[in-house]
């Protein structure tokens, strides 16, 4: 019986590389496409070392439909996971057109080429940012989407709409949007992890770089929010757990277990953790002291959000498994390899 093959667009990135590992270990063949604009070949080599598989890699920009079409011509896959998007909230506020152009064009090209070549299943990497500033916690998939607080969040809302409308219009297309909460951590082998270019836009790489002495001081943006310790609250999900959600989402469509052709799932732990809790947890787990300061609030940040993952637990059979302590230990182990 022929193995199912999955195209992972943005597969050299943080979540994409971890998902590629989990797909291969679950028995799928994988092709990685990435333009390496915010990733490195180190991640592809790490995937190959972990899995022992010489995973095919194509350096292609998904916004270039002619170059992307050649990948569809070359490889026989029926499923696509789309990670190829810019992802920093703060940067999107200052560079909105870059985010709209890259994130929307790349995804529309995926849909167009899937139709052109008769490919069927797509998993879209969405985000809890689609909920905006929710009225109550935790959020479920029925929580109303609110106006996004950043262009990044808006591209996730718009891409969900593109996927929903395309599935309604075009026979043979199935899709699952996974609404991630805050992915952190690194693979237990420390062969792959989050690898930001320049100054990190996300909290945990900034924590680890501060601990390593690369950054002088960590800024905690705001201590005057209406939360127990005044800092923002998020749902921090281990990247390996998150990667496994993509595997079960693909399998659900491949095995035709999706009664509805378009589905949405929250992927989170169900636990809210404040920024200051995370900082102190990192210090405790790794026996370190961080140099950090309180800074003004940052544009685009919401106060608090965490998931109700019940639907993913029940329909996908997926559960977050790794503890926050394990995850915080893994990021320091990864940092020490850099």
Short mmCIF file of the C-alpha atoms (twelve columns), coordinates in Angstrom:
data_MODEL
# 
_entry.id   MODEL 
# 
loop_
_atom_site.group_PDB 
_atom_site.id 
_atom_site.type_symbol 
_atom_site.label_atom_id 
_atom_site.label_alt_id 
_atom_site.label_comp_id 
_atom_site.label_asym_id 
_atom_site.label_seq_id 
_atom_site.Cartn_x 
_atom_site.Cartn_y 
_atom_site.Cartn_z 
_atom_site.pdbx_PDB_model_num 
ATOM 1   C CA . UNK A 1   0.000   0.000  0.000   1 
ATOM 2   C CA . UNK A 2   1.394   3.398  -1.036  1 
ATOM 3   C CA . UNK A 3   2.255   5.826  1.740   1 
ATOM 4   C CA . UNK A 4   0.307   9.070  1.935   1 
ATOM 5   C CA . UNK A 5   2.460   12.062 1.047   1 
ATOM 6   C CA . UNK A 6   2.061   15.505 2.611   1 
ATOM 7   C CA . UNK A 7   3.448   18.796 1.304   1 
ATOM 8   C CA . UNK A 8   4.575   20.995 4.192   1 
ATOM 9   C CA . UNK A 9   4.737   24.608 3.023   1 
ATOM 10  C CA . UNK A 10  7.011   26.509 5.385   1 
ATOM 11  C CA . UNK A 11  8.422   23.204 6.573   1 
ATOM 12  C CA . UNK A 12  11.839  24.628 7.463   1 
ATOM 13  C CA . UNK A 13  10.225  26.934 10.009  1 
ATOM 14  C CA . UNK A 14  9.700   26.376 13.702  1 
ATOM 15  C CA . UNK A 15  6.335   24.608 13.739  1 
ATOM 16  C CA . UNK A 16  6.778   23.213 10.228  1 
ATOM 17  C CA . UNK A 17  9.986   21.350 11.063  1 
ATOM 18  C CA . UNK A 18  8.506   19.785 14.200  1 
ATOM 19  C CA . UNK A 19  5.366   18.788 12.285  1 
ATOM 20  C CA . UNK A 20  7.488   17.195 9.550   1 
ATOM 21  C CA . UNK A 21  9.188   15.016 12.175  1 
ATOM 22  C CA . UNK A 22  5.853   13.900 13.620  1 
ATOM 23  C CA . UNK A 23  4.394   13.172 10.156  1 
ATOM 24  C CA . UNK A 24  7.362   10.990 9.229   1 
ATOM 25  C CA . UNK A 25  7.265   9.172  12.555  1 
ATOM 26  C CA . UNK A 26  3.531   8.555  11.980  1 
ATOM 27  C CA . UNK A 27  4.294   6.875  8.639   1 
ATOM 28  C CA . UNK A 28  3.728   9.679  6.116   1 
ATOM 29  C CA . UNK A 29  6.051   10.749 3.325   1 
ATOM 30  C CA . UNK A 30  6.783   14.481 3.379   1 
ATOM 31  C CA . UNK A 31  8.002   17.122 0.946   1 
ATOM 32  C CA . UNK A 32  9.226   20.414 2.461   1 
ATOM 33  C CA . UNK A 33  8.810   23.707 0.605   1 
ATOM 34  C CA . UNK A 34  10.317  26.873 2.091   1 
ATOM 35  C CA . UNK A 35  11.859  30.071 0.754   1 
ATOM 36  C CA . UNK A 36  14.173  30.310 3.816   1 
ATOM 37  C CA . UNK A 37  13.165  33.954 4.337   1 
ATOM 38  C CA . UNK A 38  12.738  33.354 8.066   1 
ATOM 39  C CA . UNK A 39  14.219  29.879 8.479   1 
ATOM 40  C CA . UNK A 40  17.429  27.974 7.838   1 
ATOM 41  C CA . UNK A 41  18.602  24.722 6.282   1 
ATOM 42  C CA . UNK A 42  19.766  23.743 9.783   1 
ATOM 43  C CA . UNK A 43  16.119  22.863 10.517  1 
ATOM 44  C CA . UNK A 44  15.850  20.592 7.464   1 
ATOM 45  C CA . UNK A 45  19.107  18.867 8.410   1 
ATOM 46  C CA . UNK A 46  17.799  18.488 11.975  1 
ATOM 47  C CA . UNK A 47  14.647  16.813 10.677  1 
ATOM 48  C CA . UNK A 48  16.749  14.440 8.574   1 
ATOM 49  C CA . UNK A 49  18.940  13.539 11.570  1 
ATOM 50  C CA . UNK A 50  15.988  12.924 13.900  1 
ATOM 51  C CA . UNK A 51  14.038  10.790 11.423  1 
ATOM 52  C CA . UNK A 52  16.841  9.166  9.443   1 
ATOM 53  C CA . UNK A 53  14.923  10.141 6.297   1 
ATOM 54  C CA . UNK A 54  16.399  12.250 3.489   1 
ATOM 55  C CA . UNK A 55  13.318  14.455 3.301   1 
ATOM 56  C CA . UNK A 56  12.943  16.185 -0.090  1 
ATOM 57  C CA . UNK A 57  13.374  19.955 0.154   1 
ATOM 58  C CA . UNK A 58  12.454  22.584 -2.437  1 
ATOM 59  C CA . UNK A 59  13.532  26.204 -1.926  1 
ATOM 60  C CA . UNK A 60  10.484  27.928 -3.364  1 
ATOM 61  C CA . UNK A 61  8.495   31.034 -2.442  1 
ATOM 62  C CA . UNK A 62  4.829   30.045 -2.181  1 
ATOM 63  C CA . UNK A 63  3.899   33.550 -3.376  1 
ATOM 64  C CA . UNK A 64  5.545   32.723 -6.732  1 
ATOM 65  C CA . UNK A 65  2.801   30.612 -8.254  1 
ATOM 66  C CA . UNK A 66  4.832   29.529 -11.310 1 
ATOM 67  C CA . UNK A 67  7.695   28.238 -9.165  1 
ATOM 68  C CA . UNK A 68  5.232   26.688 -6.722  1 
ATOM 69  C CA . UNK A 69  3.387   24.953 -9.579  1 
ATOM 70  C CA . UNK A 70  6.564   23.031 -10.441 1 
ATOM 71  C CA . UNK A 71  6.466   21.451 -6.966  1 
ATOM 72  C CA . UNK A 72  2.912   20.243 -7.614  1 
ATOM 73  C CA . UNK A 73  4.068   18.846 -10.969 1 
ATOM 74  C CA . UNK A 74  7.082   17.072 -9.462  1 
ATOM 75  C CA . UNK A 75  5.573   15.370 -6.388  1 
ATOM 76  C CA . UNK A 76  2.539   13.144 -5.869  1 
ATOM 77  C CA . UNK A 77  0.878   14.369 -2.663  1 
ATOM 78  C CA . UNK A 78  -2.789  14.708 -1.803  1 
ATOM 79  C CA . UNK A 79  -2.512  16.817 1.363   1 
ATOM 80  C CA . UNK A 80  -0.947  20.183 2.158   1 
ATOM 81  C CA . UNK A 81  -0.161  21.815 5.502   1 
ATOM 82  C CA . UNK A 82  0.301   25.557 5.115   1 
ATOM 83  C CA . UNK A 83  2.768   27.267 7.476   1 
ATOM 84  C CA . UNK A 84  4.299   29.682 4.954   1 
ATOM 85  C CA . UNK A 85  3.384   32.977 6.612   1 
ATOM 86  C CA . UNK A 86  4.998   35.850 8.480   1 
ATOM 87  C CA . UNK A 87  4.059   35.586 12.138  1 
ATOM 88  C CA . UNK A 88  5.145   38.471 14.395  1 
ATOM 89  C CA . UNK A 89  2.261   40.510 15.829  1 
ATOM 90  C CA . UNK A 90  4.331   43.616 16.549  1 
ATOM 91  C CA . UNK A 91  6.047   43.603 13.167  1 
ATOM 92  C CA . UNK A 92  2.690   43.276 11.390  1 
ATOM 93  C CA . UNK A 93  1.460   46.481 13.038  1 
ATOM 94  C CA . UNK A 94  4.368   48.362 11.460  1 
ATOM 95  C CA . UNK A 95  4.526   46.420 8.165   1 
ATOM 96  C CA . UNK A 96  0.886   45.612 7.335   1 
ATOM 97  C CA . UNK A 97  1.262   45.383 3.546   1 
ATOM 98  C CA . UNK A 98  4.103   42.869 3.861   1 
ATOM 99  C CA . UNK A 99  1.842   40.683 5.992   1 
ATOM 100 C CA . UNK A 100 -1.215  40.942 3.751   1 
ATOM 101 C CA . UNK A 101 0.810   40.323 0.586   1 
ATOM 102 C CA . UNK A 102 2.779   37.355 1.911   1 
ATOM 103 C CA . UNK A 103 0.234   35.602 4.092   1 
ATOM 104 C CA . UNK A 104 -2.776  35.882 1.785   1 
ATOM 105 C CA . UNK A 105 -1.059  35.381 -1.583  1 
ATOM 106 C CA . UNK A 106 0.795   32.269 -0.436  1 
ATOM 107 C CA . UNK A 107 -2.397  30.675 0.862   1 
ATOM 108 C CA . UNK A 108 -4.500  31.587 -2.172  1 
ATOM 109 C CA . UNK A 109 -1.806  29.989 -4.332  1 
ATOM 110 C CA . UNK A 110 -2.127  26.787 -2.278  1 
ATOM 111 C CA . UNK A 111 -5.886  26.679 -2.910  1 
ATOM 112 C CA . UNK A 112 -5.543  27.506 -6.625  1 
ATOM 113 C CA . UNK A 113 -2.894  24.840 -7.196  1 
ATOM 114 C CA . UNK A 114 -4.771  22.201 -5.207  1 
ATOM 115 C CA . UNK A 115 -7.766  22.792 -7.484  1 
ATOM 116 C CA . UNK A 116 -5.607  22.789 -10.602 1 
ATOM 117 C CA . UNK A 117 -3.942  19.478 -9.712  1 
ATOM 118 C CA . UNK A 118 -6.903  17.770 -8.033  1 
ATOM 119 C CA . UNK A 119 -5.370  17.605 -4.558  1 
ATOM 120 C CA . UNK A 120 -7.854  17.339 -1.717  1 
ATOM 121 C CA . UNK A 121 -6.835  18.015 1.894   1 
ATOM 122 C CA . UNK A 122 -5.422  21.155 3.468   1 
ATOM 123 C CA . UNK A 123 -4.579  22.026 7.062   1 
ATOM 124 C CA . UNK A 124 -4.295  25.745 7.686   1 
ATOM 125 C CA . UNK A 125 -2.203  27.058 10.546  1 
ATOM 126 C CA . UNK A 126 -4.536  29.579 12.123  1 
ATOM 127 C CA . UNK A 127 -4.239  31.333 15.467  1 
ATOM 128 C CA . UNK A 128 -6.095  32.282 18.603  1 
ATOM 129 C CA . UNK A 129 -5.610  35.887 17.445  1 
ATOM 130 C CA . UNK A 130 -8.815  35.399 15.416  1 
ATOM 131 C CA . UNK A 131 -10.742 35.780 18.698  1 
ATOM 132 C CA . UNK A 132 -9.362  39.283 19.270  1 
ATOM 133 C CA . UNK A 133 -9.916  40.378 22.878  1 
ATOM 134 C CA . UNK A 134 -12.473 37.764 24.012  1 
ATOM 135 C CA . UNK A 135 -15.227 38.603 26.497  1 
ATOM 136 C CA . UNK A 136 -14.744 35.447 28.548  1 
ATOM 137 C CA . UNK A 137 -12.267 32.618 29.087  1 
ATOM 138 C CA . UNK A 138 -11.545 29.976 28.032  1 
ATOM 139 C CA . UNK A 139 -12.412 30.382 24.356  1 
ATOM 140 C CA . UNK A 140 -14.206 27.654 22.427  1 
ATOM 141 C CA . UNK A 141 -14.549 27.315 18.671  1 
ATOM 142 C CA . UNK A 142 -17.959 28.970 19.065  1 
ATOM 143 C CA . UNK A 143 -16.469 32.063 20.722  1 
ATOM 144 C CA . UNK A 144 -17.221 34.933 18.319  1 
ATOM 145 C CA . UNK A 145 -14.346 36.162 16.218  1 
ATOM 146 C CA . UNK A 146 -13.756 39.816 16.954  1 
ATOM 147 C CA . UNK A 147 -11.953 42.463 14.920  1 
ATOM 148 C CA . UNK A 148 -8.300  41.481 14.951  1 
ATOM 149 C CA . UNK A 149 -5.953  43.603 17.047  1 
ATOM 150 C CA . UNK A 150 -3.145  43.301 14.458  1 
ATOM 151 C CA . UNK A 151 -2.692  42.805 10.700  1 
ATOM 152 C CA . UNK A 152 -1.185  39.388 11.515  1 
ATOM 153 C CA . UNK A 153 -4.397  38.350 13.269  1 
ATOM 154 C CA . UNK A 154 -6.440  39.777 10.414  1 
ATOM 155 C CA . UNK A 155 -4.566  37.615 7.869   1 
ATOM 156 C CA . UNK A 156 -5.501  34.561 9.932   1 
ATOM 157 C CA . UNK A 157 -9.185  35.546 9.953   1 
ATOM 158 C CA . UNK A 158 -9.139  36.271 6.235   1 
ATOM 159 C CA . UNK A 159 -7.356  33.014 5.407   1 
ATOM 160 C CA . UNK A 160 -9.908  31.035 7.418   1 
ATOM 161 C CA . UNK A 161 -12.624 32.745 5.364   1 
ATOM 162 C CA . UNK A 162 -10.779 31.977 2.113   1 
ATOM 163 C CA . UNK A 163 -10.572 28.304 3.108   1 
ATOM 164 C CA . UNK A 164 -14.229 28.094 4.215   1 
ATOM 165 C CA . UNK A 165 -15.533 29.802 1.068   1 
ATOM 166 C CA . UNK A 166 -13.308 27.754 -1.243  1 
ATOM 167 C CA . UNK A 167 -14.503 24.494 0.295   1 
ATOM 168 C CA . UNK A 168 -18.117 25.618 -0.091  1 
ATOM 169 C CA . UNK A 169 -17.528 26.452 -3.760  1 
ATOM 170 C CA . UNK A 170 -15.228 23.681 -4.953  1 
ATOM 171 C CA . UNK A 171 -16.056 19.972 -4.771  1 
ATOM 172 C CA . UNK A 172 -13.290 17.693 -3.565  1 
ATOM 173 C CA . UNK A 173 -11.578 20.183 -1.287  1 
ATOM 174 C CA . UNK A 174 -11.451 19.495 2.471   1 
ATOM 175 C CA . UNK A 175 -9.915  21.697 5.120   1 
ATOM 176 C CA . UNK A 176 -9.144  21.945 8.814   1 
ATOM 177 C CA . UNK A 177 -8.069  25.198 10.454  1 
ATOM 178 C CA . UNK A 178 -6.070  24.677 13.638  1 
ATOM 179 C CA . UNK A 179 -6.210  27.707 15.911  1 
ATOM 180 C CA . UNK A 180 -2.912  27.624 17.789  1 
ATOM 181 C CA . UNK A 181 -2.393  29.277 21.076  1 
ATOM 182 C CA . UNK A 182 1.254   30.095 21.974  1 
ATOM 183 C CA . UNK A 183 3.721   27.476 20.723  1 
ATOM 184 C CA . UNK A 184 6.940   27.185 22.724  1 
ATOM 185 C CA . UNK A 185 9.592   24.536 23.344  1 
ATOM 186 C CA . UNK A 186 11.985  22.489 21.253  1 
ATOM 187 C CA . UNK A 187 12.315  18.873 20.135  1 
ATOM 188 C CA . UNK A 188 13.585  16.620 22.965  1 
ATOM 189 C CA . UNK A 189 16.713  15.848 20.903  1 
ATOM 190 C CA . UNK A 190 17.587  19.583 20.766  1 
ATOM 191 C CA . UNK A 191 18.232  19.117 17.037  1 
ATOM 192 C CA . UNK A 192 15.427  21.510 16.066  1 
ATOM 193 C CA . UNK A 193 13.782  24.424 17.863  1 
ATOM 194 C CA . UNK A 194 12.772  28.038 17.417  1 
ATOM 195 C CA . UNK A 195 15.459  29.845 15.429  1 
ATOM 196 C CA . UNK A 196 14.607  33.539 15.090  1 
ATOM 197 C CA . UNK A 197 16.581  35.829 12.834  1 
ATOM 198 C CA . UNK A 198 17.885  38.962 14.482  1 
ATOM 199 C CA . UNK A 199 16.086  40.215 17.565  1 
ATOM 200 C CA . UNK A 200 13.432  37.653 18.607  1 
ATOM 201 C CA . UNK A 201 9.815   38.764 18.171  1 
ATOM 202 C CA . UNK A 202 8.485   36.056 20.505  1 
ATOM 203 C CA . UNK A 203 8.831   35.817 24.274  1 
ATOM 204 C CA . UNK A 204 10.571  32.492 24.854  1 
ATOM 205 C CA . UNK A 205 13.495  32.942 22.418  1 
ATOM 206 C CA . UNK A 206 14.071  36.347 24.017  1 
ATOM 207 C CA . UNK A 207 14.083  34.667 27.441  1 
ATOM 208 C CA . UNK A 208 16.638  32.056 26.350  1 
ATOM 209 C CA . UNK A 209 18.845  34.606 24.564  1 
ATOM 210 C CA . UNK A 210 18.795  36.794 27.678  1 
ATOM 211 C CA . UNK A 211 19.750  33.793 29.815  1 
ATOM 212 C CA . UNK A 212 22.597  33.051 27.376  1 
ATOM 213 C CA . UNK A 213 23.874  36.636 27.545  1 
ATOM 214 C CA . UNK A 214 23.043  37.396 23.902  1 
ATOM 215 C CA . UNK A 215 20.435  39.965 24.971  1 
ATOM 216 C CA . UNK A 216 21.173  42.302 27.827  1 
ATOM 217 C CA . UNK A 217 17.683  42.472 29.284  1 
ATOM 218 C CA . UNK A 218 14.235  40.978 28.738  1 
ATOM 219 C CA . UNK A 219 11.333  43.426 28.521  1 
ATOM 220 C CA . UNK A 220 8.011   42.325 29.995  1 
ATOM 221 C CA . UNK A 221 5.467   44.460 28.154  1 
ATOM 222 C CA . UNK A 222 3.105   45.771 30.811  1 
ATOM 223 C CA . UNK A 223 2.475   44.939 34.470  1 
ATOM 224 C CA . UNK A 224 -0.728  46.957 34.766  1 
ATOM 225 C CA . UNK A 225 -3.157  44.652 32.969  1 
ATOM 226 C CA . UNK A 226 -6.261  43.448 34.883  1 
ATOM 227 C CA . UNK A 227 -4.682  40.041 35.631  1 
ATOM 228 C CA . UNK A 228 -3.455  38.548 38.935  1 
ATOM 229 C CA . UNK A 229 0.135   39.755 38.487  1 
ATOM 230 C CA . UNK A 230 -0.521  42.530 35.946  1 
ATOM 231 C CA . UNK A 231 1.126   40.771 32.982  1 
ATOM 232 C CA . UNK A 232 -0.604  39.271 29.946  1 
ATOM 233 C CA . UNK A 233 -1.916  35.716 30.123  1 
ATOM 234 C CA . UNK A 234 -1.470  33.149 27.342  1 
ATOM 235 C CA . UNK A 235 -1.911  29.427 26.740  1 
ATOM 236 C CA . UNK A 236 1.587   28.064 26.089  1 
ATOM 237 C CA . UNK A 237 1.471   24.847 24.062  1 
ATOM 238 C CA . UNK A 238 4.524   22.638 23.542  1 
ATOM 239 C CA . UNK A 239 5.538   22.650 19.882  1 
ATOM 240 C CA . UNK A 240 5.772   18.846 19.729  1 
ATOM 241 C CA . UNK A 241 2.234   18.513 21.079  1 
ATOM 242 C CA . UNK A 242 1.102   21.105 18.539  1 
ATOM 243 C CA . UNK A 243 2.866   19.234 15.732  1 
ATOM 244 C CA . UNK A 244 0.993   16.045 16.611  1 
ATOM 245 C CA . UNK A 245 -2.328  17.881 16.170  1 
ATOM 246 C CA . UNK A 246 -1.455  18.357 12.485  1 
ATOM 247 C CA . UNK A 247 -0.833  14.642 12.063  1 
ATOM 248 C CA . UNK A 248 -4.253  13.688 13.447  1 
ATOM 249 C CA . UNK A 249 -5.912  16.443 11.397  1 
ATOM 250 C CA . UNK A 250 -4.398  15.082 8.166   1 
ATOM 251 C CA . UNK A 251 -5.289  11.527 9.135   1 
ATOM 252 C CA . UNK A 252 -8.886  12.583 9.847   1 
ATOM 253 C CA . UNK A 253 -9.293  13.822 6.271   1 
ATOM 254 C CA . UNK A 254 -7.315  11.006 4.632   1 
ATOM 255 C CA . UNK A 255 -9.474  8.422  6.421   1 
ATOM 256 C CA . UNK A 256 -12.671 10.398 5.638   1 
ATOM 257 C CA . UNK A 257 -13.630 10.782 9.278   1 
ATOM 258 C CA . UNK A 258 -14.485 14.449 8.787   1 
ATOM 259 C CA . UNK A 259 -18.269 14.557 8.487   1 
ATOM 260 C CA . UNK A 260 -18.009 18.234 7.571   1 
ATOM 261 C CA . UNK A 261 -15.580 19.291 4.853   1 
ATOM 262 C CA . UNK A 262 -14.474 22.383 6.786   1 
ATOM 263 C CA . UNK A 263 -13.648 22.133 10.484  1 
ATOM 264 C CA . UNK A 264 -11.971 24.349 13.072  1 
ATOM 265 C CA . UNK A 265 -10.171 23.228 16.239  1 
ATOM 266 C CA . UNK A 266 -8.491  25.038 19.118  1 
ATOM 267 C CA . UNK A 267 -5.035  23.636 19.884  1 
ATOM 268 C CA . UNK A 268 -4.015  24.636 23.394  1 
ATOM 269 C CA . UNK A 269 -3.521  23.242 26.885  1 
ATOM 270 C CA . UNK A 270 -6.573  24.833 28.481  1 
ATOM 271 C CA . UNK A 271 -4.390  26.599 31.054  1 
ATOM 272 C CA . UNK A 272 -3.613  30.306 31.171  1 
ATOM 273 C CA . UNK A 273 -0.098  31.282 32.275  1 
ATOM 274 C CA . UNK A 274 1.056   34.869 32.748  1 
ATOM 275 C CA . UNK A 275 4.225   36.267 31.217  1 
ATOM 276 C CA . UNK A 276 5.751   36.757 34.668  1 
ATOM 277 C CA . UNK A 277 4.790   33.198 35.666  1 
ATOM 278 C CA . UNK A 278 6.556   31.917 32.555  1 
ATOM 279 C CA . UNK A 279 9.684   33.956 33.285  1 
ATOM 280 C CA . UNK A 280 9.829   32.725 36.876  1 
ATOM 281 C CA . UNK A 281 9.095   29.157 35.767  1 
ATOM 282 C CA . UNK A 282 12.025  29.274 33.345  1 
ATOM 283 C CA . UNK A 283 14.297  30.502 36.142  1 
ATOM 284 C CA . UNK A 284 13.143  27.770 38.523  1 
ATOM 285 C CA . UNK A 285 13.322  24.853 36.062  1 
ATOM 286 C CA . UNK A 286 16.764  25.760 34.727  1 
ATOM 287 C CA . UNK A 287 18.334  27.165 37.915  1 
ATOM 288 C CA . UNK A 288 18.969  30.560 36.326  1 
ATOM 289 C CA . UNK A 289 18.327  34.228 37.085  1 
ATOM 290 C CA . UNK A 290 17.049  36.419 34.276  1 
ATOM 291 C CA . UNK A 291 17.713  40.114 33.898  1 
ATOM 292 C CA . UNK A 292 14.275  41.495 33.070  1 
ATOM 293 C CA . UNK A 293 12.443  44.795 33.373  1 
ATOM 294 C CA . UNK A 294 8.878   45.993 33.051  1 
ATOM 295 C CA . UNK A 295 8.319   47.943 29.818  1 
ATOM 296 C CA . UNK A 296 5.271   49.807 28.443  1 
ATOM 297 C CA . UNK A 297 2.453   47.826 26.881  1 
ATOM 298 C CA . UNK A 298 3.028   46.689 23.289  1 
ATOM 299 C CA . UNK A 299 0.729   47.514 20.376  1 
ATOM 300 C CA . UNK A 300 -1.482  44.643 19.248  1 
ATOM 301 C CA . UNK A 301 -1.242  42.601 22.466  1 
ATOM 302 C CA . UNK A 302 -4.437  41.326 24.047  1 
ATOM 303 C CA . UNK A 303 -4.843  41.000 27.807  1 
ATOM 304 C CA . UNK A 304 -5.595  37.323 28.259  1 
ATOM 305 C CA . UNK A 305 -6.581  34.266 26.261  1 
ATOM 306 C CA . UNK A 306 -6.496  30.527 26.773  1 
ATOM 307 C CA . UNK A 307 -8.160  27.585 25.080  1 
ATOM 308 C CA . UNK A 308 -10.946 25.194 25.740  1 
ATOM 309 C CA . UNK A 309 -9.458  22.229 23.813  1 
ATOM 310 C CA . UNK A 310 -12.439 19.907 24.398  1 
ATOM 311 C CA . UNK A 311 -13.416 19.665 20.719  1 
ATOM 312 C CA . UNK A 312 -9.898  18.632 19.645  1 
ATOM 313 C CA . UNK A 313 -9.750  16.185 22.557  1 
ATOM 314 C CA . UNK A 314 -13.031 14.546 21.560  1 
ATOM 315 C CA . UNK A 315 -13.072 14.694 17.746  1 
ATOM 316 C CA . UNK A 316 -9.366  14.454 16.939  1 
ATOM 317 C CA . UNK A 317 -8.393  12.342 19.936  1 
ATOM 318 C CA . UNK A 318 -5.621  14.879 20.541  1 
ATOM 319 C CA . UNK A 319 -4.399  15.988 23.979  1 
ATOM 320 C CA . UNK A 320 -1.559  18.237 25.115  1 
ATOM 321 C CA . UNK A 321 0.844   15.906 26.928  1 
ATOM 322 C CA . UNK A 322 4.094   17.685 27.803  1 
ATOM 323 C CA . UNK A 323 4.290   19.652 31.043  1 
ATOM 324 C CA . UNK A 324 5.299   23.301 31.068  1 
ATOM 325 C CA . UNK A 325 8.405   22.396 33.083  1 
ATOM 326 C CA . UNK A 326 9.504   19.877 30.418  1 
ATOM 327 C CA . UNK A 327 8.937   22.488 27.731  1 
ATOM 328 C CA . UNK A 328 10.910  25.188 29.543  1 
ATOM 329 C CA . UNK A 329 13.787  22.737 30.078  1 
ATOM 330 C CA . UNK A 330 13.761  21.863 26.362  1 
ATOM 331 C CA . UNK A 331 14.131  25.482 25.230  1 
ATOM 332 C CA . UNK A 332 17.224  26.011 27.373  1 
ATOM 333 C CA . UNK A 333 18.731  22.761 26.109  1 
ATOM 334 C CA . UNK A 334 18.088  23.965 22.544  1 
ATOM 335 C CA . UNK A 335 19.556  27.420 23.212  1 
ATOM 336 C CA . UNK A 336 22.774  25.847 24.420  1 
ATOM 337 C CA . UNK A 337 23.298  24.196 21.004  1 
ATOM 338 C CA . UNK A 338 23.192  27.528 19.158  1 
# 
